[in-house]
N, CA, C and O atoms as CSV, one atom per row, in Angstrom:
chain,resi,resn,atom,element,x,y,z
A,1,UNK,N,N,-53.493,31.352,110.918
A,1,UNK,CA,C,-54.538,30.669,111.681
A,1,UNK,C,C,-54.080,29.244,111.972
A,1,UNK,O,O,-53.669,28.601,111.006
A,2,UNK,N,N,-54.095,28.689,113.121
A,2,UNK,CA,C,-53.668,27.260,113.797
A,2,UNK,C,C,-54.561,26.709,112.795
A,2,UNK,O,O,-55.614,27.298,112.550
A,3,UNK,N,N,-54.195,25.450,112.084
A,3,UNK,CA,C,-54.945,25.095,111.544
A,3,UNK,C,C,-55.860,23.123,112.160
A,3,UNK,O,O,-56.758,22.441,111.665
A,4,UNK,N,N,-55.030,22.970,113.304
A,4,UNK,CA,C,-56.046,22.571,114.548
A,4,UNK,C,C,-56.959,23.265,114.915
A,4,UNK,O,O,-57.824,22.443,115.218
A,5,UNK,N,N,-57.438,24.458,115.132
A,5,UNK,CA,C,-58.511,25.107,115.529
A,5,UNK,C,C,-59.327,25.066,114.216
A,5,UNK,O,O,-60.425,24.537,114.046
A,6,UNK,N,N,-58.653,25.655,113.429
A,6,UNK,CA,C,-59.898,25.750,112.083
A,6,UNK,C,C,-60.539,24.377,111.931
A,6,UNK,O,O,-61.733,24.435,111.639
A,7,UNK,N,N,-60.119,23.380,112.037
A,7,UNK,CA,C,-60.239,21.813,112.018
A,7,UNK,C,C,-61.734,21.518,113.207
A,7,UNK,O,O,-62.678,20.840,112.804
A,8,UNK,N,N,-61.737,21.923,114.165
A,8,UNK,CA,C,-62.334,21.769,114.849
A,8,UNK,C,C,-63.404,22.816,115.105
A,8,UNK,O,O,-64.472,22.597,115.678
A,9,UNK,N,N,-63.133,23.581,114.782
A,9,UNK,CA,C,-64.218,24.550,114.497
A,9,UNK,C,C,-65.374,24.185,113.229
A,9,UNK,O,O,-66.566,24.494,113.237
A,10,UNK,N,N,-64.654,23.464,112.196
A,10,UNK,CA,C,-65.175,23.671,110.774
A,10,UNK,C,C,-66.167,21.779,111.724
A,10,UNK,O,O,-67.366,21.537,111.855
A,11,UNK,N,N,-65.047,21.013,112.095
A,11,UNK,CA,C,-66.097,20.328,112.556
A,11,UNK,C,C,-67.346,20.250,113.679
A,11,UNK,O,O,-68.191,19.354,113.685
A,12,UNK,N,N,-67.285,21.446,114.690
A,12,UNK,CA,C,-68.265,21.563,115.009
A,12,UNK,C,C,-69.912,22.338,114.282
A,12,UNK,O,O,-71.112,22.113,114.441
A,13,UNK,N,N,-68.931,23.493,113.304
A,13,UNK,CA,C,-70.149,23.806,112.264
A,13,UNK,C,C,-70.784,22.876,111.538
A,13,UNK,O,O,-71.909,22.951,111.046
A,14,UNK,N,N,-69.836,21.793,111.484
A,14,UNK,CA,C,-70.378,20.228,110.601
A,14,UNK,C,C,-71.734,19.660,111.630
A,14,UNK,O,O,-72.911,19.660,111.270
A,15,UNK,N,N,-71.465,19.416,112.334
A,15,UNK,CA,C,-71.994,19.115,113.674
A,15,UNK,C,C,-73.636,19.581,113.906
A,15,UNK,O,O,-74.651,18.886,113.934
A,16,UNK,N,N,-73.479,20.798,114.034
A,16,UNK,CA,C,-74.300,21.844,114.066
A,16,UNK,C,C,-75.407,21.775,112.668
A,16,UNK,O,O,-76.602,21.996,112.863
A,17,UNK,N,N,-74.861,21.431,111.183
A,17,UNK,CA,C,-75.909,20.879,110.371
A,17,UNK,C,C,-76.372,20.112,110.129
A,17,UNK,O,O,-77.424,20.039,109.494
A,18,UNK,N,N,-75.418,18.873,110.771
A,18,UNK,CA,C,-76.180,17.481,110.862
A,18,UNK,C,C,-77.012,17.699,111.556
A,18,UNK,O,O,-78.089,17.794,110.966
A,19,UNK,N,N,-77.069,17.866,112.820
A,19,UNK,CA,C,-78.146,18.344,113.963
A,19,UNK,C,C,-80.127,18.683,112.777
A,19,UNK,O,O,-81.270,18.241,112.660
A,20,UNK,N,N,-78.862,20.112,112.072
A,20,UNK,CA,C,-80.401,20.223,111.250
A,20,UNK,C,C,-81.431,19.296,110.455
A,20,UNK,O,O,-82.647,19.188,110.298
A,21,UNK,N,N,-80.497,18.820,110.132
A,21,UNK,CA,C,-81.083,17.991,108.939
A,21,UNK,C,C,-81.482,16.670,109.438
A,21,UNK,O,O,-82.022,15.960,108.590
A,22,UNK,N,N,-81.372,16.264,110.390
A,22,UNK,CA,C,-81.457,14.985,111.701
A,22,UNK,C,C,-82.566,15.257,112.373
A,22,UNK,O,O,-83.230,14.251,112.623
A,23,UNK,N,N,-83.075,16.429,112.818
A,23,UNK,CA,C,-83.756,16.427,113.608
A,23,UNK,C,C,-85.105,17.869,112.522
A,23,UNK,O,O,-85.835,18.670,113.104
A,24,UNK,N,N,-84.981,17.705,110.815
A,24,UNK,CA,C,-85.755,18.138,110.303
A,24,UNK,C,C,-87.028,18.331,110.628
A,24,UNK,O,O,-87.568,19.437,110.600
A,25,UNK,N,N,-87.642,17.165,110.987
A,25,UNK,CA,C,-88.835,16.819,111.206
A,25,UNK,C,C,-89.196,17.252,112.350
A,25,UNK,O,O,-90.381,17.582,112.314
A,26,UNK,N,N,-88.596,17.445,113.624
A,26,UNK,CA,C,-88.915,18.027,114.719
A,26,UNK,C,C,-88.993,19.524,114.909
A,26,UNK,O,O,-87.965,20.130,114.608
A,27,UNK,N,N,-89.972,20.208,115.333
A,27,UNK,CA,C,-90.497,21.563,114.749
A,27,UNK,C,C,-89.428,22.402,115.326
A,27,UNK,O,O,-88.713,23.219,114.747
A,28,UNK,N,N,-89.452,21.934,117.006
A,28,UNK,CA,C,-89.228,22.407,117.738
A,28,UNK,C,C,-87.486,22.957,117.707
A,28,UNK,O,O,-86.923,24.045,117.828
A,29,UNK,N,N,-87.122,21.768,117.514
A,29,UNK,CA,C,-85.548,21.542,117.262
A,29,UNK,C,C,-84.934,21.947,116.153
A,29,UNK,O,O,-83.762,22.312,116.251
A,30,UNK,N,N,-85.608,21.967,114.850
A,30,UNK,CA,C,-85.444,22.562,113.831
A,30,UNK,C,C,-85.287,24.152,113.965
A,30,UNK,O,O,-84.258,24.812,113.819
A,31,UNK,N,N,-86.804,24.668,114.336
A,31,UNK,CA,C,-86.911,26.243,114.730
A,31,UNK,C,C,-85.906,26.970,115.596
A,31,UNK,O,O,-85.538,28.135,115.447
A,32,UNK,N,N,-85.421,25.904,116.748
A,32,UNK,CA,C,-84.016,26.678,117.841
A,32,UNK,C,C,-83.042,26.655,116.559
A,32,UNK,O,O,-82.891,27.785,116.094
A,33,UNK,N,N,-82.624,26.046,116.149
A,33,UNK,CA,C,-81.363,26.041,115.073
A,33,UNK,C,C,-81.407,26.749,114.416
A,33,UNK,O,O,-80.352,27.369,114.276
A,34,UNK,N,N,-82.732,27.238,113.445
A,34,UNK,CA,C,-82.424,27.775,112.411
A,34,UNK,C,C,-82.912,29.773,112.202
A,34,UNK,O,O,-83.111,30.664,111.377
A,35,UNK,N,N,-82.880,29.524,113.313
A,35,UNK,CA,C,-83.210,31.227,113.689
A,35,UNK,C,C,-81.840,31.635,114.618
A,35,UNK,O,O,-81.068,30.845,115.160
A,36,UNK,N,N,-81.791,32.994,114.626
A,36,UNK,CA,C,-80.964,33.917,114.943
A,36,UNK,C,C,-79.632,33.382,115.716
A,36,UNK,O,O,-78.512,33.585,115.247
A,37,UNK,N,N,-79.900,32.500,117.258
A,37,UNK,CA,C,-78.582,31.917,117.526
A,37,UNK,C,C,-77.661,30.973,116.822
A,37,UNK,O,O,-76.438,30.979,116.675
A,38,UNK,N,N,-78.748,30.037,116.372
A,38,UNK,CA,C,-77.505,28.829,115.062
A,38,UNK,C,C,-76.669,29.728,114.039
A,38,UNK,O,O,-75.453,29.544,113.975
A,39,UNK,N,N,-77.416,30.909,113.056
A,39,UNK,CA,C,-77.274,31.308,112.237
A,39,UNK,C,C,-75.582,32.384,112.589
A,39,UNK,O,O,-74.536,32.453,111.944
A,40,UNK,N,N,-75.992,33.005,113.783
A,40,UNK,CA,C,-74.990,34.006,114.193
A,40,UNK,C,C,-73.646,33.347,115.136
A,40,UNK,O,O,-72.572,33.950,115.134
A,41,UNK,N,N,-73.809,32.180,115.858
A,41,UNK,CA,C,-72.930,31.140,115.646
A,41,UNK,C,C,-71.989,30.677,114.819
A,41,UNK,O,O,-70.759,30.718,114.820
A,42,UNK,N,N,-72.738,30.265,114.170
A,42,UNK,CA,C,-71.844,29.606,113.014
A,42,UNK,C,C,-71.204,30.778,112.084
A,42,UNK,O,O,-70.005,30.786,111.809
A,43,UNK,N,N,-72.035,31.677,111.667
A,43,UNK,CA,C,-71.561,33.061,111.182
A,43,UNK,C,C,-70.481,33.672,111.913
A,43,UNK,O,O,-69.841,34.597,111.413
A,44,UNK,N,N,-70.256,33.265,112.951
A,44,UNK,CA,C,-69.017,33.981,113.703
A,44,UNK,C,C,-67.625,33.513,114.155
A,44,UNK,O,O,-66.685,34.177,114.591
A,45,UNK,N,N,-67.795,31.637,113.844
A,45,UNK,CA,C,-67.410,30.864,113.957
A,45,UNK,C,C,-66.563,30.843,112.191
A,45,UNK,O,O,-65.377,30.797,111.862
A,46,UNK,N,N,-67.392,30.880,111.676
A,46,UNK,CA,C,-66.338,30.959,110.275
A,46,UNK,C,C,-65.905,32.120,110.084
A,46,UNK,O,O,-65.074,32.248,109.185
A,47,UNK,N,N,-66.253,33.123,110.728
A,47,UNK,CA,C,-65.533,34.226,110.290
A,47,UNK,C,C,-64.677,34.819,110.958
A,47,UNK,O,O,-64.167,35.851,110.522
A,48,UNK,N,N,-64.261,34.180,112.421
A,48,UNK,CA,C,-62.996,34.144,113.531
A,48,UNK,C,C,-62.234,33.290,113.174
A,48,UNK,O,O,-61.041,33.465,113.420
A,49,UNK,N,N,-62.731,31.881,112.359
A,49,UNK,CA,C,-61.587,30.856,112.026
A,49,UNK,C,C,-61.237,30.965,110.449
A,49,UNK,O,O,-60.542,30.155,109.835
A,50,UNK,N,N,-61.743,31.920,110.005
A,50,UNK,CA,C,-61.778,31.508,108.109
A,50,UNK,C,C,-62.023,30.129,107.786
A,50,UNK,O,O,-61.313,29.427,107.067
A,51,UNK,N,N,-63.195,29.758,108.434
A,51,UNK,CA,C,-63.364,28.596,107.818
A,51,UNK,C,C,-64.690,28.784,106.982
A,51,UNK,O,O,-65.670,29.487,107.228
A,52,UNK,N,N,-64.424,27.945,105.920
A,52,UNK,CA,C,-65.836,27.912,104.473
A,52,UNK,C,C,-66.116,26.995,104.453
A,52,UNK,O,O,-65.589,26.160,105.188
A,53,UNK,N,N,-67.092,26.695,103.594
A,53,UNK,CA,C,-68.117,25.802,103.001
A,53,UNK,C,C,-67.093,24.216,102.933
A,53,UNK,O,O,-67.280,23.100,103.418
A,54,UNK,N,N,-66.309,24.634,102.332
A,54,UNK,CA,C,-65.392,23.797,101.943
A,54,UNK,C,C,-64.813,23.062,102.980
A,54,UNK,O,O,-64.807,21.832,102.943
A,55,UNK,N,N,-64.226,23.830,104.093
A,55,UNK,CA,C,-63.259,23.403,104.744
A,55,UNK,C,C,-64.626,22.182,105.478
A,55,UNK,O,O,-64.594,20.965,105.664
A,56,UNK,N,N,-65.631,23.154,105.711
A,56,UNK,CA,C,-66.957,22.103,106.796
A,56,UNK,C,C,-67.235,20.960,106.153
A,56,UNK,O,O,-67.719,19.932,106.625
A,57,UNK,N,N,-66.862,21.219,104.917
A,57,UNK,CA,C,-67.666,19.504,104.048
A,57,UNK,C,C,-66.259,19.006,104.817
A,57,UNK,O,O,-66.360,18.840,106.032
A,58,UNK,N,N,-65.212,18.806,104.320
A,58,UNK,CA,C,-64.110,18.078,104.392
A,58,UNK,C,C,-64.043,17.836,106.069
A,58,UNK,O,O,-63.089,17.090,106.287
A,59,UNK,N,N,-64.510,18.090,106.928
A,59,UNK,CA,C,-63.841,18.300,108.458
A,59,UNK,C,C,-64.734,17.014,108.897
A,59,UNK,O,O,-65.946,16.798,108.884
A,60,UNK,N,N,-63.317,16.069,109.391
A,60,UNK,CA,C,-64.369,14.882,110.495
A,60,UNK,C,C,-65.414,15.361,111.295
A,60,UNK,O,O,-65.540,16.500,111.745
A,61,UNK,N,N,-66.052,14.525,111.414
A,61,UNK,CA,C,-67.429,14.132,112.119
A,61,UNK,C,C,-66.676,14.270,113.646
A,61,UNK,O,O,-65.615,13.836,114.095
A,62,UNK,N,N,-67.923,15.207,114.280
A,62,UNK,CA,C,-67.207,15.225,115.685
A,62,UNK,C,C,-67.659,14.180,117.107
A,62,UNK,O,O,-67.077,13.889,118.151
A,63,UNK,N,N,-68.921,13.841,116.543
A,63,UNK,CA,C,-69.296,12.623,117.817
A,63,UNK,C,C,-68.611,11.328,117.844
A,63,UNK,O,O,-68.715,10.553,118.795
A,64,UNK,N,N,-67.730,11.038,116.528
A,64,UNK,CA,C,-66.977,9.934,116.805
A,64,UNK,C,C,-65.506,10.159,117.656
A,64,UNK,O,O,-64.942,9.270,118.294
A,65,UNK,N,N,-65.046,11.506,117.513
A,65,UNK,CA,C,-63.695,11.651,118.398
A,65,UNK,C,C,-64.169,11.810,119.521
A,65,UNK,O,O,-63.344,12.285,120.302
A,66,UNK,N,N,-65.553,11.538,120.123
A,66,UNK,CA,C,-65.827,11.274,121.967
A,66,UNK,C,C,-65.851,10.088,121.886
A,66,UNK,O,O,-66.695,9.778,122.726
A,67,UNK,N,N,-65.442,9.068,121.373
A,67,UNK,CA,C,-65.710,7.802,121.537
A,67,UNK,C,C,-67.457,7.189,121.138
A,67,UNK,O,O,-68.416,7.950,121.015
A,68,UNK,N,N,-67.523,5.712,120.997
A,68,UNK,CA,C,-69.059,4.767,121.229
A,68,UNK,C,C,-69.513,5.234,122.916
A,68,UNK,O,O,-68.909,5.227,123.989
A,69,UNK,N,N,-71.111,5.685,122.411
A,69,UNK,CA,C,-71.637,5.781,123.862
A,69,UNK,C,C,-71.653,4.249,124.275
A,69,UNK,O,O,-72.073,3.281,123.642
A,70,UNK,N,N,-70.911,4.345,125.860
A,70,UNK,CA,C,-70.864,3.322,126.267
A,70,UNK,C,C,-71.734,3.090,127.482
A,70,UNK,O,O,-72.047,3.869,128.383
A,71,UNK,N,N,-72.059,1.766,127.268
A,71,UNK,CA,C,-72.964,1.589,128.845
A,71,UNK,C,C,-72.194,0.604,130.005
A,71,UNK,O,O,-72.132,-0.625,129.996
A,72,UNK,N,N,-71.558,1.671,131.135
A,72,UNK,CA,C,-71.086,0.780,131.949
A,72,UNK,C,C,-72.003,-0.504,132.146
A,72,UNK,O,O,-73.226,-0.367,132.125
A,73,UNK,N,N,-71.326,-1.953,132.368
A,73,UNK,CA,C,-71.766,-3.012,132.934
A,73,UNK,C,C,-71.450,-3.294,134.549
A,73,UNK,O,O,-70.338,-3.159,135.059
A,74,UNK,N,N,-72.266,-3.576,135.019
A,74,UNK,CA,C,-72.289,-3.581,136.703
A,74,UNK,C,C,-72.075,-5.367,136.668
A,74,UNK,O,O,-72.614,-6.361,136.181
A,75,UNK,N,N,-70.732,-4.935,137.667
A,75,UNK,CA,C,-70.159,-6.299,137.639
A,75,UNK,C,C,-70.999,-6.905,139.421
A,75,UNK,O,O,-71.195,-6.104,140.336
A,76,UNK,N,N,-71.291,-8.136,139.498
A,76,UNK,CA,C,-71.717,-8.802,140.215
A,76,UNK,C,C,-70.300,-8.928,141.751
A,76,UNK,O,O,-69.122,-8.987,141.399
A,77,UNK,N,N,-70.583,-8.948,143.042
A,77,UNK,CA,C,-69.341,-9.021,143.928
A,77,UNK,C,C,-70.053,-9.545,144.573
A,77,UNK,O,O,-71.217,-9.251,144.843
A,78,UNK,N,N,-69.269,-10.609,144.982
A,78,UNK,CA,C,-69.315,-11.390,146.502
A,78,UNK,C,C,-69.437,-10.217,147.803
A,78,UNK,O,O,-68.901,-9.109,147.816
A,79,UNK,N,N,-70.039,-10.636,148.539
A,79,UNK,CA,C,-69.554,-9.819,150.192
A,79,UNK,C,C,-68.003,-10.071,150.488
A,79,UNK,O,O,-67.271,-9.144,150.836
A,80,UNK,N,N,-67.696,-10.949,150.380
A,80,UNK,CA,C,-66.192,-11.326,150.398
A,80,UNK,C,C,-65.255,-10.096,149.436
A,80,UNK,O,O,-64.222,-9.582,149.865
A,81,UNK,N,N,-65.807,-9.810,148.218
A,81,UNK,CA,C,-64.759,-8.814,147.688
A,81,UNK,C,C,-65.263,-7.829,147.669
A,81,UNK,O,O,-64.431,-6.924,147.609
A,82,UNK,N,N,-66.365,-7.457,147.692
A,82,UNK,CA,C,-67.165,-5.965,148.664
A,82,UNK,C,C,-66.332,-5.661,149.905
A,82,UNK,O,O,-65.913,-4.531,150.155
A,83,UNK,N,N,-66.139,-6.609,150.582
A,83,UNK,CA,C,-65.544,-6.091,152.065
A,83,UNK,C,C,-64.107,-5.657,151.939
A,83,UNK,O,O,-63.639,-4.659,152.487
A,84,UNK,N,N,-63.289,-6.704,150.981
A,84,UNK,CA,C,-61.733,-6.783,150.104
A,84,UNK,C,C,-61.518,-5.310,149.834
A,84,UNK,O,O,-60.820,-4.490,150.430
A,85,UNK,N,N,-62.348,-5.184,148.715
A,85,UNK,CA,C,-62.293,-3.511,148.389
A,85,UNK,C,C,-62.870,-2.552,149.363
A,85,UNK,O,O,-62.191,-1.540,149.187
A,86,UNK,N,N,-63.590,-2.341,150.131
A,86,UNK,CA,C,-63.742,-1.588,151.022
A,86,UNK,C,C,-62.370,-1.571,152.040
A,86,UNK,O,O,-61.773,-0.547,152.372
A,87,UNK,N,N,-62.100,-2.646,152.360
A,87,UNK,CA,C,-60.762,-2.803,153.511
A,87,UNK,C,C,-60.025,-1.698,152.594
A,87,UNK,O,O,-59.799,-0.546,152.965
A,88,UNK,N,N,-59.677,-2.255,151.298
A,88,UNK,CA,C,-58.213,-1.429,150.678
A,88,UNK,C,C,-58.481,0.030,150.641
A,88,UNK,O,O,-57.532,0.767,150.909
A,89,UNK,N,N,-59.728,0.607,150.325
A,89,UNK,CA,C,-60.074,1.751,150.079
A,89,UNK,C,C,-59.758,2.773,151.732
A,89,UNK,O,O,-59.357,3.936,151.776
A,90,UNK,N,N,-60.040,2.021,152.723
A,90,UNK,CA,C,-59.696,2.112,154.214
A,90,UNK,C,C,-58.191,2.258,154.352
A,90,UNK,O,O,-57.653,3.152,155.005
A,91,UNK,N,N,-57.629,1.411,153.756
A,91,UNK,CA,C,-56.083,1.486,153.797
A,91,UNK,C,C,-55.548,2.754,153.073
A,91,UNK,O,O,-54.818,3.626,153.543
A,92,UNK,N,N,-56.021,2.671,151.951
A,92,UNK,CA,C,-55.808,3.995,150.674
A,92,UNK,C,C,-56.250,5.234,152.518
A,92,UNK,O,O,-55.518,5.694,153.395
A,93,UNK,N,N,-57.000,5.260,152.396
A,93,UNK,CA,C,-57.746,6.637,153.544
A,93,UNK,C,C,-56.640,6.590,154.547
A,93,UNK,O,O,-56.035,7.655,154.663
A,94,UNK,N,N,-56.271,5.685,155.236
A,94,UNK,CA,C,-55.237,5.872,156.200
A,94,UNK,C,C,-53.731,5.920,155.559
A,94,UNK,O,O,-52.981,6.636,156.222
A,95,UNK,N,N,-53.279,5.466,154.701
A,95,UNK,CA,C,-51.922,6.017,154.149
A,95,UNK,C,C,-51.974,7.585,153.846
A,95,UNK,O,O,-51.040,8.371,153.999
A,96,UNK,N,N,-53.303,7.887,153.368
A,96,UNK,CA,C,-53.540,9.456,152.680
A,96,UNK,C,C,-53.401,10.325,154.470
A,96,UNK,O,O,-52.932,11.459,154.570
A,97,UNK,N,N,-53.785,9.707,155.412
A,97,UNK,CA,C,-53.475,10.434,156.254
A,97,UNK,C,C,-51.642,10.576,156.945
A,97,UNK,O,O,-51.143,11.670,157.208
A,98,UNK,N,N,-51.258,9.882,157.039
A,98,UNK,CA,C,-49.840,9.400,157.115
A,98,UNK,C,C,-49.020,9.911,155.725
A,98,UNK,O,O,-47.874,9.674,155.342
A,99,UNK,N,N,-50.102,10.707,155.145
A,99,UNK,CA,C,-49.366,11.307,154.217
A,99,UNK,C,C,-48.093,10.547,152.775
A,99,UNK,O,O,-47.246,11.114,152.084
A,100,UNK,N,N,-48.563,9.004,152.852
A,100,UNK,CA,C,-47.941,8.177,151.829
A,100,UNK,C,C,-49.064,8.190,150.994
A,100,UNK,O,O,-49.984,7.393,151.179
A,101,UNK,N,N,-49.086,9.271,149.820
A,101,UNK,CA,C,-49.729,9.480,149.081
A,101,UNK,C,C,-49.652,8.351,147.850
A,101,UNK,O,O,-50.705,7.865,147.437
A,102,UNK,N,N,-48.473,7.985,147.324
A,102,UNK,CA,C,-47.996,7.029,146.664
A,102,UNK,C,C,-48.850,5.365,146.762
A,102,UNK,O,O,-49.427,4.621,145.968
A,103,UNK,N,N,-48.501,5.365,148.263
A,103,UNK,CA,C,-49.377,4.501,148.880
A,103,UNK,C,C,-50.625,3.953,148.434
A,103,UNK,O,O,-51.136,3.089,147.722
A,104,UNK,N,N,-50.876,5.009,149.311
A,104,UNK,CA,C,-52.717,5.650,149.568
A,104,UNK,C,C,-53.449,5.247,147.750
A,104,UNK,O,O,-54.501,4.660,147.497
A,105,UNK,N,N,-52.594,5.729,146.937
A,105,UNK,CA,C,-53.468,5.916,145.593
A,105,UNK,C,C,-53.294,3.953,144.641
A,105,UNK,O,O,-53.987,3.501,143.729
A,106,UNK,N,N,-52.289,3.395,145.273
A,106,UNK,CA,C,-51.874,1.978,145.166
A,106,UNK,C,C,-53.023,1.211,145.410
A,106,UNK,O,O,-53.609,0.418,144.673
A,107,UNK,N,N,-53.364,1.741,147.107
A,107,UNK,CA,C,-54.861,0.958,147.705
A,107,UNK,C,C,-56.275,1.384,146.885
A,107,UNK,O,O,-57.159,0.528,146.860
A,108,UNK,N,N,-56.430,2.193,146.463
A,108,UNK,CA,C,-57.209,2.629,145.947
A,108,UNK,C,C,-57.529,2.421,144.268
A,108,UNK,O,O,-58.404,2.809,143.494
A,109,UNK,N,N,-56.574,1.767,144.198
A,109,UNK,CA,C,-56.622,1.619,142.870
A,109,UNK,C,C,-56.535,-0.117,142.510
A,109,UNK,O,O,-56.591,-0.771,141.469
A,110,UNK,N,N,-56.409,-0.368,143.617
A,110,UNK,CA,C,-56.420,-2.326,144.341
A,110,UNK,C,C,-57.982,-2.477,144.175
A,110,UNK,O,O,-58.556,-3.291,143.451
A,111,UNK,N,N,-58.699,-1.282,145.204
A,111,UNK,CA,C,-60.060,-1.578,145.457
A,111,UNK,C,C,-60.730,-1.120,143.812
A,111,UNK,O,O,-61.852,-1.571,143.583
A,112,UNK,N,N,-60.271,-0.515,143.033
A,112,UNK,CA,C,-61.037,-0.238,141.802
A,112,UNK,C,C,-61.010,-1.500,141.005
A,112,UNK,O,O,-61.856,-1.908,140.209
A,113,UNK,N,N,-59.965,-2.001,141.341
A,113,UNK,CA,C,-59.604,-3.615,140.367
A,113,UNK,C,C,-60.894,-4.383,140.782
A,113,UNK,O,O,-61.818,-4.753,140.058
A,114,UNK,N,N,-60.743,-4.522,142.021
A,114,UNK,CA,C,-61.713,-5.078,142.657
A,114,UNK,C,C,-63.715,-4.792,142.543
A,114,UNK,O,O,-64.579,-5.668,142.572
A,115,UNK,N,N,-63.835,-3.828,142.463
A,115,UNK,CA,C,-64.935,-3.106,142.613
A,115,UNK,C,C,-64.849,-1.629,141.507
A,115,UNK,O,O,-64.669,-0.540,142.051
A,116,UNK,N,N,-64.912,-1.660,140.806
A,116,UNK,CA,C,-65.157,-0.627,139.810
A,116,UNK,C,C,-66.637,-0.075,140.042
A,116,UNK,O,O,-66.753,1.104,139.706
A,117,UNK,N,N,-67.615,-0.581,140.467
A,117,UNK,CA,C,-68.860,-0.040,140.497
A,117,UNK,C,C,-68.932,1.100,141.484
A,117,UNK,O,O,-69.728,2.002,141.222
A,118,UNK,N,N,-68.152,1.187,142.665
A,118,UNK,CA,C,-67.884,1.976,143.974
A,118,UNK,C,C,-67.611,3.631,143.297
A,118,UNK,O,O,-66.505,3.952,143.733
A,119,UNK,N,N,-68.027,4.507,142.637
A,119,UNK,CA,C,-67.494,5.720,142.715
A,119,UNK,C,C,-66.710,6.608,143.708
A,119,UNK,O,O,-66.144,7.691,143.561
A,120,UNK,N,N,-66.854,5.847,144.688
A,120,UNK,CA,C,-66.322,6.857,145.898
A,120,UNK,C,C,-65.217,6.126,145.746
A,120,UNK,O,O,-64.978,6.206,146.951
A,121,UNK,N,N,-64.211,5.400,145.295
A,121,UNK,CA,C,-62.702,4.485,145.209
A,121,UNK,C,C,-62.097,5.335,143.871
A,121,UNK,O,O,-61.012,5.916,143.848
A,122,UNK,N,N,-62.947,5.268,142.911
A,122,UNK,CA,C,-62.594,6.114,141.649
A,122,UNK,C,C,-62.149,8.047,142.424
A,122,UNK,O,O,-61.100,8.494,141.960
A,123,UNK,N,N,-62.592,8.618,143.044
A,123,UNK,CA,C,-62.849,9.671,143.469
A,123,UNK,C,C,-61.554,9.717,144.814
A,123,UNK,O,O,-60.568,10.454,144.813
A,124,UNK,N,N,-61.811,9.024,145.545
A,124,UNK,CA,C,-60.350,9.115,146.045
A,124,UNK,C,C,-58.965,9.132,145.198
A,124,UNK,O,O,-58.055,9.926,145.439
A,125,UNK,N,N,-58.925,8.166,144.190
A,125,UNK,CA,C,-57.838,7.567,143.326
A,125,UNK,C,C,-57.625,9.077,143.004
A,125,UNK,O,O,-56.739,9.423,142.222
């Protein structure tokens, strides 16, 4: 058995009881967990990975390997570098047609410096 998978398996069963015991008090949330799908889950999950009791105590915590929920900050722009990054993102669009892809992803990644708030610059890039 890969013992990367068992690792991650044993920490999502970890996962899965914090949940319980976190959200005890809530009837609702408690009751989905602890009836037939949580139970046959996790039951199937240790018994495709051989993972036990043991291995789940010991297995990192899995919401910290997604990173701190982060809250983008919306940066403030002049019209002056609104227009800056829009021009480059224009440039990025016309190299992508001229087929200088290299280019194209240079400008586009000028206007993200510039303007990170723009999703449609991220999405070209």
């Amino acid at each position: 058995m890969d013992k990367r998978k068992q690792e991650a398996v044993a920490s999502f069963v970890k996962f899965l009881e914090q949940e319980m015991r976190t959200n005890k008090n809530d009837e609702t949330v408690t009751e989905s967990l602890e009836v037939n799908p949580y139970k046959v889950v996790k039951q199937c999950l240790e018994t495709v990975y051989n993972v036990s009791e043991d291995t789940v105590a010991t297995a990192p915590d899995l919401l910290p390997l997604f990173g701190a929920k982060e809250t983008p900050t919306k940066v403030s722009l002049s019209p002056e570098q609104e227009k800056q990054a829009e021009d480059l993102k224009n440039l990025g669009n016309q190299a992508m047609k001229e087929e200088k892809f290299s280019e194209a992803v240079d400008k586009y990644t000028q206007a993200i410096q510039i303007n990170s708030n723009n999703p449609v610059y991220l999405c070209n890039r």
